Short mmCIF file of C-alpha atoms and ligand atoms in Angstrom, two decimals:
data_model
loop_
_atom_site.label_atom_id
_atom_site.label_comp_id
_atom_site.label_asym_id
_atom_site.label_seq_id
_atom_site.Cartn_x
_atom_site.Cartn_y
_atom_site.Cartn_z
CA UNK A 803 88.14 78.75 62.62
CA UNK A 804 91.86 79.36 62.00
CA UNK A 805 92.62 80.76 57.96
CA UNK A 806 94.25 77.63 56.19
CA UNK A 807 95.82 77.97 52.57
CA UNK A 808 95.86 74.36 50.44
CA UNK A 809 98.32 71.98 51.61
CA UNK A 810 99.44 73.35 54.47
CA UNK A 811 98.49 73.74 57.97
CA UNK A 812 96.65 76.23 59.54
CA UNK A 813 98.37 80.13 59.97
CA UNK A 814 98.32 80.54 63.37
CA UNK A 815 96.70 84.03 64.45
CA UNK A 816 99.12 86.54 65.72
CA UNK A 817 97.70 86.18 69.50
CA UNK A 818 98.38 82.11 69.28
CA UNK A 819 101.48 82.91 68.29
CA UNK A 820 102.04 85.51 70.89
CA UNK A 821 100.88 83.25 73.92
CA UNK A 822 102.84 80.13 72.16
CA UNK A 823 105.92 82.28 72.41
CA UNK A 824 105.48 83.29 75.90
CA UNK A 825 104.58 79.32 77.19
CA UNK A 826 107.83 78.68 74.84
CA UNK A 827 109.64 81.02 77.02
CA UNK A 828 108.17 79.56 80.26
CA UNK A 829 109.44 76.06 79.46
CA UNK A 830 112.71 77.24 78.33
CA UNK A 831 113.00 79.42 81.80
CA UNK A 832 111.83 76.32 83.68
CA UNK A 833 114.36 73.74 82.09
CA UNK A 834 117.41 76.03 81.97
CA UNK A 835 117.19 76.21 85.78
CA UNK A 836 117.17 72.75 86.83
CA UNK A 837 118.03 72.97 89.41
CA UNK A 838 115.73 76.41 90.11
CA UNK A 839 117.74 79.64 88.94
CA UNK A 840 116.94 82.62 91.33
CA UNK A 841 116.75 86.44 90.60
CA UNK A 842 120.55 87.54 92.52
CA UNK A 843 120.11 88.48 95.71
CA UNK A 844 122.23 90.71 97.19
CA UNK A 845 124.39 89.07 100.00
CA UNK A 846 123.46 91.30 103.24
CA UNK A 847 125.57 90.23 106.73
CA UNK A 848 123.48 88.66 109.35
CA UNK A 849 123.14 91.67 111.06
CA UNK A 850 121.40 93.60 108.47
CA UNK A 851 119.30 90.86 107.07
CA UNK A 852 116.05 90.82 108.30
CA UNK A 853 113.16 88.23 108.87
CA UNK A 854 110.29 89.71 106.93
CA UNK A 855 106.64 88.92 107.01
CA UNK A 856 104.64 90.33 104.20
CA UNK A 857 100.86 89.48 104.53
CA UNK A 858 98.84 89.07 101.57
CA UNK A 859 102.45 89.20 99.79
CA UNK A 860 100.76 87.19 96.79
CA UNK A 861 98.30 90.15 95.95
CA UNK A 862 99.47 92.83 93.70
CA UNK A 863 101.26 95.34 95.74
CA UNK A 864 102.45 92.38 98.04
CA UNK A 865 104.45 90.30 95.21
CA UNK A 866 106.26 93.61 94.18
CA UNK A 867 107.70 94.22 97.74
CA UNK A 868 108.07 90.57 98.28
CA UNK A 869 110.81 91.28 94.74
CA UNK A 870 112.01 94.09 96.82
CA UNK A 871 112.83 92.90 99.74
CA UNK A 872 114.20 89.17 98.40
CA UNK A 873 116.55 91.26 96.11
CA UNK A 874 118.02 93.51 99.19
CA UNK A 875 118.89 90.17 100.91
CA UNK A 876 116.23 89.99 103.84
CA UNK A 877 114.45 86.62 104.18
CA UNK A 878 110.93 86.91 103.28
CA UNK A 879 107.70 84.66 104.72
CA UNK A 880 104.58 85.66 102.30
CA UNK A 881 101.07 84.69 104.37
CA UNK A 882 98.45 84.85 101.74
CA UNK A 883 94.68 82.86 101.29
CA UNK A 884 95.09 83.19 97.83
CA UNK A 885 91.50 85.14 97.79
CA UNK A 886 93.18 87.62 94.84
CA UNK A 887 96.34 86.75 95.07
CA UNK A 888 98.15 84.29 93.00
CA UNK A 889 101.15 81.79 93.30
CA UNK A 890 101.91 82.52 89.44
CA UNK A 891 103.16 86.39 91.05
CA UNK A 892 105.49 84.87 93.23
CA UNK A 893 106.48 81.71 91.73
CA UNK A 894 110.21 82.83 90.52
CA UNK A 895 110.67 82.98 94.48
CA UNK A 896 109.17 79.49 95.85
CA UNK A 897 112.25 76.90 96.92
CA UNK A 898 114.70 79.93 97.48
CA UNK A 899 116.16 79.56 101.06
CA UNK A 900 115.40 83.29 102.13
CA UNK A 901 111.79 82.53 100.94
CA UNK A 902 108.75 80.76 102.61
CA UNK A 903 105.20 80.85 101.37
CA UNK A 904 102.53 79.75 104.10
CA UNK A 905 99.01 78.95 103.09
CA UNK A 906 97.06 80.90 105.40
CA UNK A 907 93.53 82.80 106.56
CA UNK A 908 95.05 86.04 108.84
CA UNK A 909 91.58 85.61 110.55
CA UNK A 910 93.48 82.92 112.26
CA UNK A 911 96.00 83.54 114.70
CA UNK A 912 100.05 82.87 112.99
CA UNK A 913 102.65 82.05 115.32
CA UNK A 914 105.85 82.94 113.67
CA UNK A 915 109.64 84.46 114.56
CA UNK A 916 110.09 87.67 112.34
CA UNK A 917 111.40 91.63 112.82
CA UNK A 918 108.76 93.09 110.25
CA UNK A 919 105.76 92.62 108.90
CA UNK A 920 103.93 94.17 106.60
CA UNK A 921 100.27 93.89 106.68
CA UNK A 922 99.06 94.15 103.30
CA UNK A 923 95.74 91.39 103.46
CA UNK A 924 92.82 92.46 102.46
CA UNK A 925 90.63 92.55 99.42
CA UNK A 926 91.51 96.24 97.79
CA UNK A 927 89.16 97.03 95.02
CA UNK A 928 85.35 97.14 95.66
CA UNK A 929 84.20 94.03 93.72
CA UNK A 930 86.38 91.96 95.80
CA UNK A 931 85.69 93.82 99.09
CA UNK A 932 82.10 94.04 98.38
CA UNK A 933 81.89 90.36 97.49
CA UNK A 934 81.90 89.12 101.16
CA UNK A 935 81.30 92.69 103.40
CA UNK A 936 81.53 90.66 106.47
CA UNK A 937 84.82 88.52 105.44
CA UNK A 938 86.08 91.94 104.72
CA UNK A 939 85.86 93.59 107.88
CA UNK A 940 86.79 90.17 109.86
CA UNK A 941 90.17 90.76 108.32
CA UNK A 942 90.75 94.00 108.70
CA UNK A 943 89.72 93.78 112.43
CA UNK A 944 90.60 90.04 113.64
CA UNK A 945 93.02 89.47 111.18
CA UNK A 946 94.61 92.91 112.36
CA UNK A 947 94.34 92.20 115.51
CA UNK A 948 96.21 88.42 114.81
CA UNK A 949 98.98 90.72 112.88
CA UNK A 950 99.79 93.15 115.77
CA UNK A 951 99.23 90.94 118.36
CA UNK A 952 102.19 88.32 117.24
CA UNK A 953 104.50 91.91 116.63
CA UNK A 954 103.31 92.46 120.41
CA UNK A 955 105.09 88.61 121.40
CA UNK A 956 108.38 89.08 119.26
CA UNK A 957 108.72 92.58 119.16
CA UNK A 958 108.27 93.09 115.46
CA UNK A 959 107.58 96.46 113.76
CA UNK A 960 104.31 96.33 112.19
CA UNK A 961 103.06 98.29 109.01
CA UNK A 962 99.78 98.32 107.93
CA UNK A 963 98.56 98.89 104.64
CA UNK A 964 95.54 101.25 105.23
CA UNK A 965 93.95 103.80 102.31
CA UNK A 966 92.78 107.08 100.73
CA UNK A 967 89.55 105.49 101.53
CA UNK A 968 89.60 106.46 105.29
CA UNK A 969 88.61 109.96 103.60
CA UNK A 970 85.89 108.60 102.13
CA UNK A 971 83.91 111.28 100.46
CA UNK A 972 86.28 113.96 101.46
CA UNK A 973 85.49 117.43 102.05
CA UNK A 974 88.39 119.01 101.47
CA UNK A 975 91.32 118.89 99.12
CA UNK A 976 93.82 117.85 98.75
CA UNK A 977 93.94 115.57 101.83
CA UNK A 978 96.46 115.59 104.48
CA UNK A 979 96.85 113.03 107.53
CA UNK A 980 95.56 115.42 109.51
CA UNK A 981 91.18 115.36 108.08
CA UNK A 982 89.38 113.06 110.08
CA UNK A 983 87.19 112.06 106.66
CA UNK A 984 83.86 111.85 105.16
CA UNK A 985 82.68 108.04 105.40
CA UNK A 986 79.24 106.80 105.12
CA UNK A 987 79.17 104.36 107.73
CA UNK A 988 76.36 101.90 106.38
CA UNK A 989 77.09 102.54 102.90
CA UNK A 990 78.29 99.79 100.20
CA UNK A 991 81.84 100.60 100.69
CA UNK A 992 81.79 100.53 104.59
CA UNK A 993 82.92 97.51 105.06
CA UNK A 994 86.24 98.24 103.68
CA UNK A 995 86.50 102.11 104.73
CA UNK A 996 85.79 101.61 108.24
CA UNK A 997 87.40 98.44 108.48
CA UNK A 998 90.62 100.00 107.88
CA UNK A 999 89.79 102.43 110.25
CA UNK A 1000 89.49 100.25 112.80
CA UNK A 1001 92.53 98.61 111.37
CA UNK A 1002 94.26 102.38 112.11
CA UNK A 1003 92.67 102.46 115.70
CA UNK A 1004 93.75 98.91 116.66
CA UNK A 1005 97.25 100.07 115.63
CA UNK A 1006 97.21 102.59 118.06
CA UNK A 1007 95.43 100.88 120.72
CA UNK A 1008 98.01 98.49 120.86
CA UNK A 1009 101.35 101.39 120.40
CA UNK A 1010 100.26 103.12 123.64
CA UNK A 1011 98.39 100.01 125.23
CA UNK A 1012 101.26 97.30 124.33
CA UNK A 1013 104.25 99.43 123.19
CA UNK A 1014 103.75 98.21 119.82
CA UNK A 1015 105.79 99.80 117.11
CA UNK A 1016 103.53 100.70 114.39
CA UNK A 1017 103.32 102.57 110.82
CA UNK A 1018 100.71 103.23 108.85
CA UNK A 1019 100.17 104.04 105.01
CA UNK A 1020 96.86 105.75 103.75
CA UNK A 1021 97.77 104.14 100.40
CA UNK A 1022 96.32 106.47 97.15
CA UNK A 1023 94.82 104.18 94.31
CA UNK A 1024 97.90 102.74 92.67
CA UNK A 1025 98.22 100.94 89.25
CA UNK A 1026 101.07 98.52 87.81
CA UNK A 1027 101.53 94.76 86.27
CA UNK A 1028 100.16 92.13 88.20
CA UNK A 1029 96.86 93.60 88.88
CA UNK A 1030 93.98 91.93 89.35
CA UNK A 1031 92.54 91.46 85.87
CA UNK A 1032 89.10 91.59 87.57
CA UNK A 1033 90.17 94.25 89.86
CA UNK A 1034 86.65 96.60 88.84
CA UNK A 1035 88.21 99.68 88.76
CA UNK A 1036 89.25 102.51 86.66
CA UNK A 1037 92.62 101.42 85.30
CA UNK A 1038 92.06 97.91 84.72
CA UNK A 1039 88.63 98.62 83.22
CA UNK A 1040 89.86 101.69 81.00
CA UNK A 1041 92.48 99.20 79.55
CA UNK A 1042 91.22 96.42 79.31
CA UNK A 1043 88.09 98.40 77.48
CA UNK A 1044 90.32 99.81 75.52
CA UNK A 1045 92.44 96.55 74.18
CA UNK A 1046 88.90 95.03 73.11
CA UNK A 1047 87.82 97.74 71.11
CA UNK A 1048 84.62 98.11 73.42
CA UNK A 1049 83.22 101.51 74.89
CA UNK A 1050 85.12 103.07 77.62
CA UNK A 1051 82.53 103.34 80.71
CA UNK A 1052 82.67 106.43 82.83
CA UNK A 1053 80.21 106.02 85.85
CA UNK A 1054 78.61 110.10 86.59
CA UNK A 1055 79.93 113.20 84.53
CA UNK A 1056 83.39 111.76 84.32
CA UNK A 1057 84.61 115.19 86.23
CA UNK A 1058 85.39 113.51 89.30
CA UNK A 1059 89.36 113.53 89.49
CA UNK A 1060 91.54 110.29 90.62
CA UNK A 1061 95.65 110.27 91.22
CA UNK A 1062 97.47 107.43 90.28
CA UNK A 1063 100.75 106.23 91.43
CA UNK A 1064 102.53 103.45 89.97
CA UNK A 1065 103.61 100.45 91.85
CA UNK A 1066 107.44 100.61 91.72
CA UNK A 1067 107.12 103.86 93.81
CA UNK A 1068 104.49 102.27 96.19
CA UNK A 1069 107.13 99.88 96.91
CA UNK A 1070 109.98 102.49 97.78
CA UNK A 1071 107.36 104.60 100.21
CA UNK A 1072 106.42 101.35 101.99
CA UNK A 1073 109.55 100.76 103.05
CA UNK A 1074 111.40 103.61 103.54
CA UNK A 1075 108.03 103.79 105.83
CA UNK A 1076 108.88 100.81 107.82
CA UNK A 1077 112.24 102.02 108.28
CA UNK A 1078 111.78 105.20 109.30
CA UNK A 1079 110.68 106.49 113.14
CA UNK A 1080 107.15 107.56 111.80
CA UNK A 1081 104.56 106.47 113.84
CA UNK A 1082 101.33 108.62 112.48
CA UNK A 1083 99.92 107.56 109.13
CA UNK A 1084 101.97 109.01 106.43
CA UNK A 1085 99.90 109.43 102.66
CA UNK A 1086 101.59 107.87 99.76
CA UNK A 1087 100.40 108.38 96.34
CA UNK A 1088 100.72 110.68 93.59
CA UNK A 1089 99.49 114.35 93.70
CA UNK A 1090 99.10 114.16 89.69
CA UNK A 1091 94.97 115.36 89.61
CA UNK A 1092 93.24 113.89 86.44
CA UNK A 1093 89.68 113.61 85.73
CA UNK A 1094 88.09 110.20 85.42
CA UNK A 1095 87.07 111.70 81.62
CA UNK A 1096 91.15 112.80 80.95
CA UNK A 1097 92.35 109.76 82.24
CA UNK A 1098 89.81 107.74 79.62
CA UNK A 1099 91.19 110.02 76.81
CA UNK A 1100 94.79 109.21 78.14
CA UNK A 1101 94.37 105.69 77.81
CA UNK A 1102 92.53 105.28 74.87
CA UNK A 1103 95.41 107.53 72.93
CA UNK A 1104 98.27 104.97 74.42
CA UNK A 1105 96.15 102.05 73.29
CA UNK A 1106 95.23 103.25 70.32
CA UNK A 1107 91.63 101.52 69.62
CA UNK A 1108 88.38 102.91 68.72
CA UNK A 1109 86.51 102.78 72.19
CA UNK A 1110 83.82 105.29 72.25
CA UNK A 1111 83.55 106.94 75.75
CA UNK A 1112 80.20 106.33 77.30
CA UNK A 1113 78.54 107.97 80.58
CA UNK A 1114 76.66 105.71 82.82
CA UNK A 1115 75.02 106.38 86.30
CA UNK A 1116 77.12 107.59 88.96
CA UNK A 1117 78.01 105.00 91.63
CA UNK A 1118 76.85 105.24 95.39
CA UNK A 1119 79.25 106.69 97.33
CA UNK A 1120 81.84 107.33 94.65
CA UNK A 1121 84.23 109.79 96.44
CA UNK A 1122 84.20 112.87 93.79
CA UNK A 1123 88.12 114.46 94.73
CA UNK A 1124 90.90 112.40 95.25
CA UNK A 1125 94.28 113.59 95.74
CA UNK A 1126 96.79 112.81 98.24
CA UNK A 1127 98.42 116.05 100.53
CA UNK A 1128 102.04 113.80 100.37
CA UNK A 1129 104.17 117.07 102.38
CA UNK A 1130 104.69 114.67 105.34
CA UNK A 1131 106.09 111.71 103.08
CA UNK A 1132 108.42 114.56 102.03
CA UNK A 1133 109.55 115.86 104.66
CA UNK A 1134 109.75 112.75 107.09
CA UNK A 1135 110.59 109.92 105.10
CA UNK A 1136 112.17 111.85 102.34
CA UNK A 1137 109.79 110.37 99.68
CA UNK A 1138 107.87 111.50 96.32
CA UNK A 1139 106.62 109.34 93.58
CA UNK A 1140 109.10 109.52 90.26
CA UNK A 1141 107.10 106.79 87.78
CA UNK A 1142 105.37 109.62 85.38
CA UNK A 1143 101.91 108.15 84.40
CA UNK A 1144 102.32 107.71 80.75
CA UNK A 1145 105.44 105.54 81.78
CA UNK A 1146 103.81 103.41 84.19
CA UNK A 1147 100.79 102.89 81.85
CA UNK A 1148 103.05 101.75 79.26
CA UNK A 1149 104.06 98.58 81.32
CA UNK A 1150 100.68 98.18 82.56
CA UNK A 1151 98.74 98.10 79.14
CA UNK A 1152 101.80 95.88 78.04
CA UNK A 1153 100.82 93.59 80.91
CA UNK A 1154 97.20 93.94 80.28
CA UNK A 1155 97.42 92.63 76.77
CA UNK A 1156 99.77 89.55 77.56
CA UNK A 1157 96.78 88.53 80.37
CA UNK A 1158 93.79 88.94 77.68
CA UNK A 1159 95.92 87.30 75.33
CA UNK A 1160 96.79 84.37 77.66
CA UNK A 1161 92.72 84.62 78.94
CA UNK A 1162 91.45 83.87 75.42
CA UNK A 1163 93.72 80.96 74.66
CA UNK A 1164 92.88 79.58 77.78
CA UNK A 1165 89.09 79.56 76.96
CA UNK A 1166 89.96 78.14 73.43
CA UNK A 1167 91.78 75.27 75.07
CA UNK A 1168 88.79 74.54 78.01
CA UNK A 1169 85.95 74.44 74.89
CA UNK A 1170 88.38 72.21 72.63
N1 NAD B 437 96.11 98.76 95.15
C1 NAD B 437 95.68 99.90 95.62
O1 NAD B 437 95.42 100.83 94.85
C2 NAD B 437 95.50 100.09 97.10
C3 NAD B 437 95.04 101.34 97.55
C4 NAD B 437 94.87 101.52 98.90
C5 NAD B 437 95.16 100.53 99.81
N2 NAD B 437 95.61 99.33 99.35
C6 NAD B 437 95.85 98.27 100.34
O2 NAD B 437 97.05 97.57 100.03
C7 NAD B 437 96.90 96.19 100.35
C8 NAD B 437 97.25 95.34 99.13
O3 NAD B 437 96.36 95.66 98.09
P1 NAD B 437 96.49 95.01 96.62
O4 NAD B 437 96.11 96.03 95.65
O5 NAD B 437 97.78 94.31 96.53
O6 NAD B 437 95.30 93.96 96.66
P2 NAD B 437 95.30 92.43 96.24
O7 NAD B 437 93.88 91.99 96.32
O8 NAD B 437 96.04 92.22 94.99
O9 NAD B 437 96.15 91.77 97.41
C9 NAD B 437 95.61 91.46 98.67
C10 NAD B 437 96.16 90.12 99.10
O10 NAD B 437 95.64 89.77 100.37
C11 NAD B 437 95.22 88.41 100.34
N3 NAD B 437 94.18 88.25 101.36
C12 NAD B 437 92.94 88.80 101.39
N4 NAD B 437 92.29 88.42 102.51
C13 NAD B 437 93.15 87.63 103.21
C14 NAD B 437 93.05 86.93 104.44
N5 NAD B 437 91.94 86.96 105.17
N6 NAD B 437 94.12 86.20 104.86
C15 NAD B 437 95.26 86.15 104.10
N7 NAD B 437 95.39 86.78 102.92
C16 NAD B 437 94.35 87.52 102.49
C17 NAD B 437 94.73 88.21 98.92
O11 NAD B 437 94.66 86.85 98.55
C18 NAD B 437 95.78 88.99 98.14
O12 NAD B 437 96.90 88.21 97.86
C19 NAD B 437 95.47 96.01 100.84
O13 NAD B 437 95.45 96.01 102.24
C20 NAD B 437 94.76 97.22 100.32
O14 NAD B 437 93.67 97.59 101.14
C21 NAD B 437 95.78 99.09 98.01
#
């Protein structure tokens, strides 16, 4: 029950205040841009511009680049189920003429005209991956398989998003492109691990089978606004933990170690990636080592609540070392990551808040 003085109407708490504001600032955006006002896009000649598909460009990492790419001037075609992904992370782009959003399962086969694509679908964090094993490895095999296949009938360069986790458990450290890994095959996380093997070894199947240009990413665990708010893993759960003043939950002795890069610099690896004559998988992420019980502290200080830090039982097959070898990103694509982590947390618990926030208000409004 909202505090009320005599005589006057309720005072509004400072969260109903704070999500009125932001639907205030929704409407406002809306009805200043009728017609639809567009982030600029840069004007790029025909000859540069390039037709772009970005599967699963709905999810977290996918919206970003979708930004990225619609702002260079290329025209974009996003190919998403909408299993984690959401239209709200891409709806500033829907109606623009350099942007198409298709409503569609990559299981299936897509018959499109495009240069790139960047294959990005596929449930990323293990709640959503482990919530249909099977659906997960039938797209990263069939729907890979769809992806390089139509880049095998127009030609297209094809990246695929693959991940630290083709290391699984890994035995040594840091890891470079060149160890062959440490997955339990018939473990929990299988379906996802060796999916994106296979994903890796259907890319290459069809470079020296087909003639199929091909890069690949062995993306590190990477952290930003637009994340999954159910995403299940440390980040979101540290923070969000953290914003409702409940204990922080570290899963083993909390001296495992996890590097996090932040999406902006994600974004510029992918696609100086795609553009560059790489064909081997190249490591993106940041080399920045902290333990699972450091990065708890870290993000407790920057929210500043009162969340005890608690130790549960370790997880199956929770990979104990993680941290990316990125040399070859340096010295072939001329990348590093730049976003220091206190910076990119910043914008994240920012982001974090403004969801629980808009969560809660939700909820009021469905039980009024
Ligand atoms: N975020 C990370 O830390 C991370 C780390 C390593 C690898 N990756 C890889 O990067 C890619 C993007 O990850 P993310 O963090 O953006 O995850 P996300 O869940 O936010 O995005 C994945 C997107 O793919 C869509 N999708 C899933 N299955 C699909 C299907 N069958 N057909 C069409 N669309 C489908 C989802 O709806 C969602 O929009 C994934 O391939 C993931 O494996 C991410």
């Amino acid at each position: 029950m909202l505090p009320t003085t005599e005589n006057s109407a309720p005072a509004l708490s400072e969260d109903v205040l704070t999500v009125i504001k932001q639907l205030e600032n929704r409407i406002h955006k809306l009805e200043s841009g009728l017609p639809k006002k567009y982030p600029k896009v840069k004007h790029l000649p025909l000859k540069d511009r390039k037709r772009i598909l970005i599967t699963g460009g709905a999810g977290f990492v996918g919206s970003h680049l979708v930004d990225r790419l619609m702002l260079e001037g290329h025209e974009v075609t996003v190919v998403d189920n909408f299993f984690t992904g959401r239209k709200k992370n891409i709806e500033h782009w829907i109606g623009h003429k350099n942007f198409e959003l298709i409503h569609h399962d990559i299981v299936n086969p897509l018959y499109i005209e495009v240069d790139q694509i960047y294959h990005l679908a596929s449930p990323a964090s293990p709640p959503h991956y482990m919530f249909n094993p099977v659906k997960t490895i039938k797209t990263n095999t069939l729907g890979t398989i769809n992806v390089l296949g139509l880049a095998k009938r127009v030609g297209a360069t094809v990246l695929v998003a693959s991940t630290s986790e083709v290391y699984g458990d890994p035995e040594v450290h840091p890891q470079d492109e060149n160890y062959w890994g440490h997955v339990n095959p018939i473990g929990p996380r299988s379906c996802y691990d060796e999916g994106k093997r296979v994903a890796e070894a259907l890319c290459y199947a069809y470079a020296k089978q087909e003639n199929v240009a091909v890069r690949v990413a062995r993306i590190f665990n990477t952290y930003g606004p637009r994340m999954h708010i159910n995403d299940g893993r440390v980040v979101s759960n540290f923070i969000l933990q953290s914003l409702k003043n409940q204990p922080i939950t570290i899963y083993g002795t909390g001296k495992q170690t996890r590097s996090f890069q932040y999406i902006s610099d994600l974004v510029d690896g992918i696609i100086k990636l795609m553009n560059s004559n790489v064909t081997s998988p190249v490591n993106l992420g940041n080399p920045d080592e902290y333990t699972i019980e450091e990065f708890a502290s870290v993000i407790r200080t920057l929210v500043g609540g009162s969340s005890e830090i608690v130790y549960l039982k370790s997880v199956e097959d929770d990979p104990q070392r993680r941290k990316p070898d990125i040399l070859k990103a340096k010295k072939y694509i001329n990348w590093s990551p730049k976003v220091q982590l206190k910076d990119g947390l910043k914008s994240t618990v920012e982001y974090f808040r403004n969801e629980l926030i808009y969560e809660s208000y939700k909820n009021t409004r469905t039980q009024s």
